[in-house]
Short mmCIF file of C-alpha atoms in Angstrom, two decimals:
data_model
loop_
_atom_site.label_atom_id
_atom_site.label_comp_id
_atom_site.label_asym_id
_atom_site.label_seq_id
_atom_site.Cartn_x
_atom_site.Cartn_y
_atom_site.Cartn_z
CA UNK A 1 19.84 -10.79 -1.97
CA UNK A 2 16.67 -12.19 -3.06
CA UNK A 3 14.01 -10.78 -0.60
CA UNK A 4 10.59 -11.42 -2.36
CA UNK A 5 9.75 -13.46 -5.54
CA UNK A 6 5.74 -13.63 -6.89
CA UNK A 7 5.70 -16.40 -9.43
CA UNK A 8 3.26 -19.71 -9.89
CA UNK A 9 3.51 -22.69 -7.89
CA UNK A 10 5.00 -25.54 -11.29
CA UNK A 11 6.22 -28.16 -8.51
CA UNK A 12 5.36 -29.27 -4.84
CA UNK A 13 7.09 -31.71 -2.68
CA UNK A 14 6.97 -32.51 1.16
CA UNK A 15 10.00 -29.85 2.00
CA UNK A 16 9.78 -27.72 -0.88
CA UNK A 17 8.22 -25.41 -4.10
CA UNK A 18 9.55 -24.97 -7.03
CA UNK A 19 8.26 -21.08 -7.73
CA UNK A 20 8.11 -19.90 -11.66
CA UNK A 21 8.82 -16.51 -11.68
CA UNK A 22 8.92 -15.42 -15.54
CA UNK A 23 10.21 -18.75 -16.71
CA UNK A 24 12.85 -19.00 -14.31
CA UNK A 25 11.53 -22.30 -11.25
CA UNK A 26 13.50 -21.16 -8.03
CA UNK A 27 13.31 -24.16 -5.31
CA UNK A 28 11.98 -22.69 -2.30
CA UNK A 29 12.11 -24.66 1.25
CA UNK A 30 9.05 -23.78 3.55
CA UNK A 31 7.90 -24.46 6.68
CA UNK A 32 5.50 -27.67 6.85
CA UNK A 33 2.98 -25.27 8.42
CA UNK A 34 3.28 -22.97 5.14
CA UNK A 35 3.56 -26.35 2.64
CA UNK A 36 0.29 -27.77 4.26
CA UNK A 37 -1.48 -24.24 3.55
CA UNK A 38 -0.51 -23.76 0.05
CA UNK A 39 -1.13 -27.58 -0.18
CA UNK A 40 -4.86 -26.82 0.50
CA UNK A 41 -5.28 -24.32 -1.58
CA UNK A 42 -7.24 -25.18 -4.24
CA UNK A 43 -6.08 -23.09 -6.79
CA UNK A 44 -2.55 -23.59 -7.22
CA UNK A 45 -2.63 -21.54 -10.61
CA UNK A 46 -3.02 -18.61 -9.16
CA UNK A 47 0.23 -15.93 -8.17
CA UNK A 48 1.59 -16.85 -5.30
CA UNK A 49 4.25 -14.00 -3.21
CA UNK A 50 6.96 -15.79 -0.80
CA UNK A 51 9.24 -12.94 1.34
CA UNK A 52 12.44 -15.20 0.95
CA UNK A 53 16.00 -15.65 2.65
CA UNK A 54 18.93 -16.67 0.45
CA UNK A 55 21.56 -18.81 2.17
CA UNK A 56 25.22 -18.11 0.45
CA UNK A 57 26.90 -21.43 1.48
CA UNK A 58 30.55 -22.81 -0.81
CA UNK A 59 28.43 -24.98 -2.12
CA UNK A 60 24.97 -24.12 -2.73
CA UNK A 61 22.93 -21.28 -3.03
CA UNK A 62 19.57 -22.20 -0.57
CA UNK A 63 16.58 -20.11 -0.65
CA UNK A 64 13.82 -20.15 2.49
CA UNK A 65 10.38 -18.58 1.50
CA UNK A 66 7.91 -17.29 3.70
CA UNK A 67 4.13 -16.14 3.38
CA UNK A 68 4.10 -13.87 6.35
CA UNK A 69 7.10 -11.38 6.95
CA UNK A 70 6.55 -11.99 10.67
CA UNK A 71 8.04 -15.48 9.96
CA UNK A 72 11.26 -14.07 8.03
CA UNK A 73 11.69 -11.86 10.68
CA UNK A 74 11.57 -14.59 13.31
CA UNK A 75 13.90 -16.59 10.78
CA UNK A 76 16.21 -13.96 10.62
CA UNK A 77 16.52 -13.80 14.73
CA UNK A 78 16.83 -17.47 14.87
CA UNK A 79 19.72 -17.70 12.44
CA UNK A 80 21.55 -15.30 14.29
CA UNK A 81 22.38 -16.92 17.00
CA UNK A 82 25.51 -19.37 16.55
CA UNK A 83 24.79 -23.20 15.68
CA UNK A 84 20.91 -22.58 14.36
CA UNK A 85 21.32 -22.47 10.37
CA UNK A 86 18.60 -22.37 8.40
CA UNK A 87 17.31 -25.69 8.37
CA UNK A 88 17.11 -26.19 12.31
CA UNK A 89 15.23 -22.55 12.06
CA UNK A 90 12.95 -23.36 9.37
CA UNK A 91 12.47 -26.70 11.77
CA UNK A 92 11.44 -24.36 14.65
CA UNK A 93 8.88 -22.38 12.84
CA UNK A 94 7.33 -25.63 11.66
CA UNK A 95 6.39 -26.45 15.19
CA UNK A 96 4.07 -23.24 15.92
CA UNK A 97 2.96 -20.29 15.15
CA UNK A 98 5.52 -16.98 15.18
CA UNK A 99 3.71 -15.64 17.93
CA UNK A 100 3.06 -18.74 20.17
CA UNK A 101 6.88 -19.38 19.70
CA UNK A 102 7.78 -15.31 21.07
CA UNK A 103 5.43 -16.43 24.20
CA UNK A 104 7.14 -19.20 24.60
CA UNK A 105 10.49 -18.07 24.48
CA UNK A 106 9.03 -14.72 26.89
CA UNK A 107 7.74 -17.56 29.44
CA UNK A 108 11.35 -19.29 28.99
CA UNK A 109 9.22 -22.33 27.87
CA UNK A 110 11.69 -24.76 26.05
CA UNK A 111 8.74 -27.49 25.27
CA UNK A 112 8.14 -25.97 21.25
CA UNK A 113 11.76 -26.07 20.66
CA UNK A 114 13.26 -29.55 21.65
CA UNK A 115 10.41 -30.92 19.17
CA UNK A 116 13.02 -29.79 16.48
CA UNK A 117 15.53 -32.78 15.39
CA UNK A 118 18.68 -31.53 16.53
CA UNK A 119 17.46 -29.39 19.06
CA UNK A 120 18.27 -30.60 22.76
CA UNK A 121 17.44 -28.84 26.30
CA UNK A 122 20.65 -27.46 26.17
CA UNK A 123 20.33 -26.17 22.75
CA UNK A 124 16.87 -25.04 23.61
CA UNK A 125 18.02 -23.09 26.62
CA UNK A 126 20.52 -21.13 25.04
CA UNK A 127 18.39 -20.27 22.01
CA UNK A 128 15.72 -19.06 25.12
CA UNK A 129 17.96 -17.14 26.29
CA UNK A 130 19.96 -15.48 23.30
CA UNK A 131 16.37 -14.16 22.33
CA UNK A 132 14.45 -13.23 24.94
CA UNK A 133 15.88 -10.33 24.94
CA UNK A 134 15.81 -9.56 21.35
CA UNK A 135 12.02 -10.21 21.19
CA UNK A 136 11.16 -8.05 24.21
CA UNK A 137 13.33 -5.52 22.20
CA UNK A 138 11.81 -6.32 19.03
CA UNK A 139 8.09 -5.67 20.26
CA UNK A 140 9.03 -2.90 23.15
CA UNK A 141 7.22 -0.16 20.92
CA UNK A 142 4.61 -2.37 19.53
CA UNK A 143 0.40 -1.56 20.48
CA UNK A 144 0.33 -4.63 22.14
CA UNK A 145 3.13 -4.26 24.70
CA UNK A 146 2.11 -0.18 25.20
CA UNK A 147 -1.34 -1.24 26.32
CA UNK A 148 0.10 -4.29 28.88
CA UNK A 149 3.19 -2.12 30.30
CA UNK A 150 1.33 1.31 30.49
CA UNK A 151 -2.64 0.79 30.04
CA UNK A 152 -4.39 2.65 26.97
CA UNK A 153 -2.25 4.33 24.27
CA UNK A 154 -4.27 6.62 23.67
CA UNK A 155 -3.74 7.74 27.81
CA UNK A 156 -0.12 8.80 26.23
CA UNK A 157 2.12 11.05 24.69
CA UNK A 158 5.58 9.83 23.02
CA UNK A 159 7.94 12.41 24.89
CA UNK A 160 11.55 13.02 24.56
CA UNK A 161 13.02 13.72 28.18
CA UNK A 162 11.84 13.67 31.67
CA UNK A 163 13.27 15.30 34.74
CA UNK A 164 16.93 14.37 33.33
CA UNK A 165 16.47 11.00 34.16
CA UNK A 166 17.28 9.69 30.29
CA UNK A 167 15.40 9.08 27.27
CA UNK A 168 11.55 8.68 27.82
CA UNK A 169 9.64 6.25 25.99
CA UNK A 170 6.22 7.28 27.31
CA UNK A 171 4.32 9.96 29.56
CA UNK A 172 1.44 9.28 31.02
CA UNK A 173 -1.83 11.57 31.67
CA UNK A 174 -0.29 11.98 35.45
CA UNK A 175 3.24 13.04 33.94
CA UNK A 176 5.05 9.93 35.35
CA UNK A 177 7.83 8.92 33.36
CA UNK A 178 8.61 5.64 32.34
CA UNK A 179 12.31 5.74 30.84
CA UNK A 180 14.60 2.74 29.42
#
């Protein structure tokens, strides 16, 4: 797999780069958000790093670059689930942000995702929930939900059992137990 290429920016279109990477131009397909960034830029000479997804098809090889790995990631959850490929995810993550697109899907709000071509309030539904559970999964041990679920991390203490109850994800000053 191809997971990362640094390399100059040689072409530009409305869907696409063409990266140099030591003589060698790989077409990359970005989101429009990430095209209308590197679009502004006003130094186009300079190095640019994409994390990247290849796409092993019969008939093509397809790469899908990415300036923040948060968006791979995100890509990576999307294409899992059956009848998003790559283009209808890349299509997704052109509407909004990664994280405005987790709250949505959290909130079961399926406004950001029938904007997509392709994507109807079925389809939006069942993409809402296939990962709703994945991205509460995905950011259970993360700062952000620590502080909302249980206050102040710094009020815990990573812990490994608690009264026999199962496996313990936090303890707080009080000793309650809070297990999965």
């Amino acid at each position: 797999m191809i997971s990362k290429l640094r390399g100059k920016i040689w072409h530009m279109d409305d869907k696409s780069i063409i990266l140099d990477v030591s003589g060698v131009g790989y077409k990359i397909s970005l989101t429009d958000t990430d095209l209308a960034e590197l679009q502004g830029s006003k130094n186009s000479s300079s190095e640019l790093t994409l994390w990247t997804h290849l796409s092993v098809k019969d008939d093509a090889l397809d790469l899908y670059g990415f300036i923040q790995k948060a968006e791979l990631d995100f890509f990576g959850l999307l294409i899992s689930i059956s009848g998003i490929g790559p283009k209808k995810a890349l299509g997704i993550l052109s509407v909004a942000p990664v994280e405005t697109l987790k709250k949505a899907l959290r909130s079961r709000d399926t406004s950001y995702l029938t904007q997509v071509s392709g994507i109807g309030r079925k389809n939006a539904e069942k993409i809402v929930m296939e990962l709703k559970d994945k991205i509460f999964v995905a950011t259970k041990y993360s700062l952000w939900q620590s502080k909302e679920r249980y206050g102040s991390i710094s009020d815990h203490r990573l812990s490994r059992k608690c009264s026999g109850s199962g496996t313990v994800l936090w303890r707080n000053r009080n000793n309650g137990c809070a297990t999965n």
